[in-house]
Amino acid sequence: MNKGGKVMKLGLCTGTYSDLPLDEVCRLAVLYGYETLEIETFERDNLHLDIHTIFDGDNIRKFKKKIQDYGLEISTLGNHPESQLVMGPFGQDTDDIYHGTKEEKIKFGTEAVIRAAQAANEMEIPVVVGFTGCENFGRVCQWPDARAWEREEEIFAQRWGKILDKYDEYGVKFAHEPHPNQMVYDIETAQRSVELLGQHKAWGFNFDPANMMMYGIDVEAFIDLLGDRIYGVHAKDAQIVKQNAGRSGLNPHGNYRRIDRGFRFRIPGWGNVNWQDVITELSMVGYFGPLTFEHEDITMSRQDGMKKTAEFLKPLLIDAPFEGRSDLNFRF
Amino acid sequence: MNKGGKVMKLGLCTGTYSDLPLDEVCRLAVLYGYETLEIETFERDNLHLDIHTIFDGDNIRKFKKKIQDYGLEISTLGNHPESQLVMGPFGQDTDDIYHGTKEEKIKFGTEAVIRAAQAANEMEIPVVVGFTGCENFGRVCQWPDARAWEREEEIFAQRWGKILDKYDEYGVKFAHEPHPNQMVYDIETAQRSVELLGQHKAWGFNFDPANMMMYGIDVEAFIDLLGDRIYGVHAKDAQIVKQNAGRSGLNPHGNYRRIDRGFRFRIPGWGNVNWQDVITELSMVGYFGPLTFEHEDITMSRQDGMKKTAEFLKPLLIDAPFEGRSDLNFRF
Amino acid sequence: MNKGGKVMKLGLCTGTYSDLPLDEVCRLAVLYGYETLEIETFERDNLHLDIHTIFDGDNIRKFKKKIQDYGLEISTLGNHPESQLVMGPFGQDTDDIYHGTKEEKIKFGTEAVIRAAQAANEMEIPVVVGFTGCENFGRVCQWPDARAWEREEEIFAQRWGKILDKYDEYGVKFAHEPHPNQMVYDIETAQRSVELLGQHKAWGFNFDPANMMMYGIDVEAFIDLLGDRIYGVHAKDAQIVKQNAGRSGLNPHGNYRRIDRGFRFRIPGWGNVNWQDVITELSMVGYFGPLTFEHEDITMSRQDGMKKTAEFLKPLLIDAPFEGRSDLNFRF
Amino acid sequence: MNKGGKVMKLGLCTGTYSDLPLDEVCRLAVLYGYETLEIETFERDNLHLDIHTIFDGDNIRKFKKKIQDYGLEISTLGNHPESQLVMGPFGQDTDDIYHGTKEEKIKFGTEAVIRAAQAANEMEIPVVVGFTGCENFGRVCQWPDARAWEREEEIFAQRWGKILDKYDEYGVKFAHEPHPNQMVYDIETAQRSVELLGQHKAWGFNFDPANMMMYGIDVEAFIDLLGDRIYGVHAKDAQIVKQNAGRSGLNPHGNYRRIDRGFRFRIPGWGNVNWQDVITELSMVGYFGPLTFEHEDITMSRQDGMKKTAEFLKPLLIDAPFEGRSDLNFRF
Amino acid sequence: MNKGGKVMKLGLCTGTYSDLPLDEVCRLAVLYGYETLEIETFERDNLHLDIHTIFDGDNIRKFKKKIQDYGLEISTLGNHPESQLVMGPFGQDTDDIYHGTKEEKIKFGTEAVIRAAQAANEMEIPVVVGFTGCENFGRVCQWPDARAWEREEEIFAQRWGKILDKYDEYGVKFAHEPHPNQMVYDIETAQRSVELLGQHKAWGFNFDPANMMMYGIDVEAFIDLLGDRIYGVHAKDAQIVKQNAGRSGLNPHGNYRRIDRGFRFRIPGWGNVNWQDVITELSMVGYFGPLTFEHEDITMSRQDGMKKTAEFLKPLLIDAPFEGRSDLNFRF
Amino acid sequence: MNKGGKVMKLGLCTGTYSDLPLDEVCRLAVLYGYETLEIETFERDNLHLDIHTIFDGDNIRKFKKKIQDYGLEISTLGNHPESQLVMGPFGQDTDDIYHGTKEEKIKFGTEAVIRAAQAANEMEIPVVVGFTGCENFGRVCQWPDARAWEREEEIFAQRWGKILDKYDEYGVKFAHEPHPNQMVYDIETAQRSVELLGQHKAWGFNFDPANMMMYGIDVEAFIDLLGDRIYGVHAKDAQIVKQNAGRSGLNPHGNYRRIDRGFRFRIPGWGNVNWQDVITELSMVGYFGPLTFEHEDITMSRQDGMKKTAEFLKPLLIDAPFEGRSDLNFRF
């Protein structure tokens, strides 16, 4: 009955399994029923893709073929760490990503983000996922400087505006993932960013509900309000740990693995995200693309996560939009 | 990817099916995917194990072999009814378990609990599950005698201290199941019991979340706070029946089968226990043992319960703890 | 272990798929595991059953055989549109169903409802599902006329009393489906209707929890209080769309397909109905009949709905009532 | 410190005490601290104002003087019953208000609403409060006619558009009070009405939170979204009676005085309206006018209501908007 | 406007201040606006009333006069401790109240309760407040003896039936206060007791919402369902201490003064009782008698409690029932 | 009855009214019933106290006398802006407080905080209230640098350790106010700070519940867990604006005055803080000092805030701890 091609798919962030050869990751993906991959393009310790040699010869064709031979598809490229450097923070906090002065980091980050667009263009991948960065995230608070965030917004518009122009040239979109320590971390800042960037066509979002849970955001409202700018979806969940939340709050500091945190990233289905509601609204705004799983769940092994997520999420993916009824009982 | 042996298992209380021969119970267990059994050791109407003849000849070896031949394993012995007699109540309330004076009941209960340890020792089973008993549970209330509970605590420490010394000799642990009409029924009394018993090594708990729901206990907090003393887990659920709870409260009197009770024991997945949260915390404290199903659900047949529980619970069991990630995106 | 025949079944409203030939609907029903059908008897655009020719020759026998050949069973006949005309509204609002004066509509509706009973009788189907109708549903509000609803109740008792007498003659029951724009739309009006109709044996309800969600009704209480009058169950869900509900309320006007409604009909498992609680109470009141799926979900295709509903609901159906335990641990 | 004149005031609907002479009502108002009055202008049984003689001689001057002599002020005129007739319902449901055919009722209602504007103009009162009416409120539901509400909207725009033109001529605004059985009963219909009436300057709302509670409306959102059209406020509360609401729902039929209704109108402070939040948002949108108390609370006497409301509400009225701070700690 | 005499009053349990002479208590009562007193009749350490000499000479007349001279009124006599002995518990738990065997305690308690009725009769006080007692409150739980509570019910009916016959002779009612360690502790047991005692006219309840909060009872439902048997009301509140309740549950053991209990008795307005809802329902069932304050709040001094309670509660007392409206806007 | 001196008091932050002469502030304080003052010691635009001349001559004596002549008392000195500089942020964000390099700011802040202690010592005021500062508050998040917060903790321990040693010398305590952009902003960081500072005697907290609400902290748990380190209390409330919170989250950026923020600071009684619970726990941990009001409420004038806060808060202050009861009914 349901003909036509719009279907939601189950995707996988390969970066999670960066200690395994890409072939092994593909085999696991196929085993558990994943259909699309997100590939990281950052330089350091990246066994899956070498951004510097990928453009050589027919490396790109070979890379794509390897994935296709597993019956898989690359949905997106990702580069969260290096895109962070466009806006910071600088200093020691990002030295692991790239060691340099503030200016060197901005330059490195900017080039890396643009290089990802180039790769996406050559690989015919429509979207690069990443972060905007943010020099001092404490500025969302009006104390001690009520104007500080506003000043950061101006810099953001300038730096990212230029990058996005390059994206336009490559015919690729940049999907920022709202998250703490970014200029865009909730619905209002997402709406604000669209405005600041003059409705730039290349600008959009990678919707990851877990990242917004720690600010109490209504993630379904994000979809309804920004649906036409959602270019990607991360299937990650977040658990408000009720027995801890009153003490550590929703924004706890310190190691993800300690037992007494009030907030934990989880695999889909094990946190407070209502995936049926999320998938419903994605369907209502016409998003029929991949939901890409990323394992940041410190309560279970990564392979268990891959298996449990597929078992949980795949039956929920909506096959096709409502085609209407016209019988006497219900005409819509 | 996940090597090593720590896995959660699905277990079954065989006592629930005491009207069936043990072989039939084992066949059903295998059919639905159960992996471990809890065997009752009480005397009366016990078709599955005869505590008085089990020590004869090579009965123990034969008994274990029968179970093993089904591919099953005995995880625990249980004796809730007779262990109740150690602390009471006495009089007519426990005459069905054993008819006698208070002193005779204490003696009988004490011996039965110790005999279970002996059996466990000979069968190489690490844990006996049971109850502490409690002479008058109304003493948790400060009226009419604010000191009465304290006095009962002293007797508890004395009587159970001696029993646990015997357990130590047998190398077996006693896992009390927090429940109404017991000296330990919530988190605070569990913590208090550890203190009263001088941190006795043989003392611990059989975690059954359903039993604590009727006091509004945060069962995940129980796991976090007493995780190192959890020697067993019962997979039983409890439903706060919202349309009735305002009238009967959470502690209703009378027959479990009447429709208007505000509190019902249920099979896992059909009550208010959040099993994902429970399993998450068990993983966080390192509990990787059996979750043993017990059917006290008056809304569906016992075989339906056995089937539905396995279908619900098995996909939730966590295969292995998080082994960490070390890529640039997430290093924990 | 569970012998005897009481089982819940999964049913299908065929009207939802009225653009497909009945054979195709049957094939899909079988494919996804549905076991019973509800067949519509209204005249207009009804491809599945022609109420005017069904009584001719051995059409009835042939019709039933066709269904049986698919291994399916007809559980109920339905006629929501025409039964509406018994009480209204009249005028243009119901001209699509039947064009005529108020009196002509009442006559037509009354005859159609009785004809459905005749068909049910000849087809040996115990129940006809439909609506009571209601001339002006605004009368539930005491403004501007505090007596208006009461006056409508008298007319209801008179008109439907006569129809139900006919049902009695045919040995068939009428199951009204509580819904807005009906004389019975919640628990209190259901109880009131039983009283108004003098406890008429032929009078009962088709329990559809979704329809009552928009009034904040406790649907499990409906089952507990009216369980002996529940002759049918519709498996339909309703979503309180939290991000919209504060603005459109639970009773929004206008097209079902707009994204900003606070209330949407959904397939089972995708709304706010707690199906485990519903099925539990159905079991407690002894309802072991079909749960008949109806797709009014504007977020996904009808075939996806059929598939997802079967996958969700079938594992929840309770096989048989609790047969009791008699071991020392639990005697109920 | 706070100079300038913007203050919220406590007002009284005199219609509630129509069995007392207006002088007695004024005395009570003064006794309890009320500052403004809303006077009804309908014809039938109206002891306080005779709409047919008020225009004679210097009756208007005398009427105003009488009120002023008590230190009171007329804030608004009201005419809920007769304005209802503009859109209906017709027939017996409104015969108590005016007996006539549909056409006669429309004519009578229309003239009465316009006459109220004339009176307001001559008395220099800026606002008339009333209802839009609605022929069949069941049309908010899409069954049985999905287009019916839309058709009613067209008639509404036409009839009320003409009335509002007259209001413009008189320099008076009409404040519709969202309520069941009206074309505007929630946020969405309020927004829709503004659009349907082409942003008519004379069109606005009398905000009565209680009336919207029965649809689950977020009344603070009403203020935020429609603040510039709020020309009046009724201080009336509504109680969701929790022990009943699951059975009667939020929209129960029948007499307001029965004990088992799930929804009751109450005096401010005794229901579910959060008056601090309401007053806060009124302050945020710059509404500094009267909050006019109306007693429809069937649990206590009208005089007790008048006293308790004043005691509750007066200390909550906000004296003046925030004038800012400029010290180093907080500069806003 | 409100004529006639039904008014709610503010009462005081004098027993709370038993370390002060009765005159001092009366002075404080008058100071803070209390209007009625509940006087304890138990023997031990009772400085306010000597049950053994009260019947001598004109002691009763003198006692009443002393109270009246303060402008106060005795609303009820109370005897919680000695009435407890009618059903137990026995043994050391009640030795503080009266030292003796079980039989001696029953006899003593029975006589004390009857003597209170005699005193009430002679003092023209309509109600004696107290407890039923309960031998082992753990019997509300079905384990270990599912029949134990039922057996206790039979003894209850017998013993209290006889006492109530005496009450009938004295023309006095006994108002049991639902509470833990009593045969009646919630709505269901209250309804059951009425049935067990054959609708005995002398049997009713002293409604103390705090005592039922620890079982999750809907206290407003108690009033609605048992309103005609409410002969007294205790104004006592209970706080579910949210930061503790998950660990100690709602039924914590041990000293009321420890900081980590999840349940504390409080003065009215400082706990989870919704006094407006309670007073509303009392008004709806026609209870217009005293609300008698009892201080068991371990967070503030007894005098502060007396003052704060009067300030909080007195403005909430409803002066008179709704006398109706008959204007065109609202006719009920 | 309540003798002895422990009483809670109502205090006022004078900084809020820095545009008024101190005498005028004192007059208003007295008018509304405030009893204690918190005086700011920062340099810039400080009309109330000049930190550089206060030590001259008998200025301190005169300053104190002026306050005492109004019947007021100085409870605390405050210096939030300058203490911020000890840890940052630096750069433009704090140039309004003091213009300089990072090192210059640290030096200036450190000296200012110590100077406040000196002033407190000379004025015999036991506590200085302020902030710790924090260089980049985004470090509470583990991305992009999971170790960054830990590094900041070390610097914190070092810098503040030295300052606190000085405080010890002056016999004054420093009460940090948990707040965003500080090293201590919730319960866990408060506990951590005590540990990092080696249980320094001079280290404690100024409990301001509003500041912690934006992280979802259980503020009553803060009191229970850190009660012995609470040296001051700010009476400030926070409103989670429900109609906005889902879109802006609890940590919105931008101007406090925009209507669509999901989080607003409010005066006590107008937000989500439960002041009865807060005051109860303060009583339980033995805090009987001032609750000092600070107006950061953008919905009403500062004078209205001063008036409403006093009216709301003063009746809630607990006069004295529970002195116990010893009658037969309640012995604690």
mmCIF file of C-alpha atoms in Angstrom, chain F residues 52 112 147-148 258 288:
data_model
loop_
_atom_site.group_PDB
_atom_site.id
_atom_site.type_symbol
_atom_site.label_atom_id
_atom_site.label_comp_id
_atom_site.label_asym_id
_atom_site.label_seq_id
_atom_site.Cartn_x
_atom_site.Cartn_y
_atom_site.Cartn_z
ATOM 1 C CA HIS F 52 38.259 53.741 51.578
ATOM 2 C CA ALA F 112 38.862 43.932 48.202
ATOM 3 C CA ARG F 147 39.924 17.818 32.892
ATOM 4 C CA ALA F 148 39.453 21.570 32.721
ATOM 5 C CA ARG F 258 12.265 39.965 27.899
ATOM 6 C CA PHE F 288 18.078 31.237 63.351
#
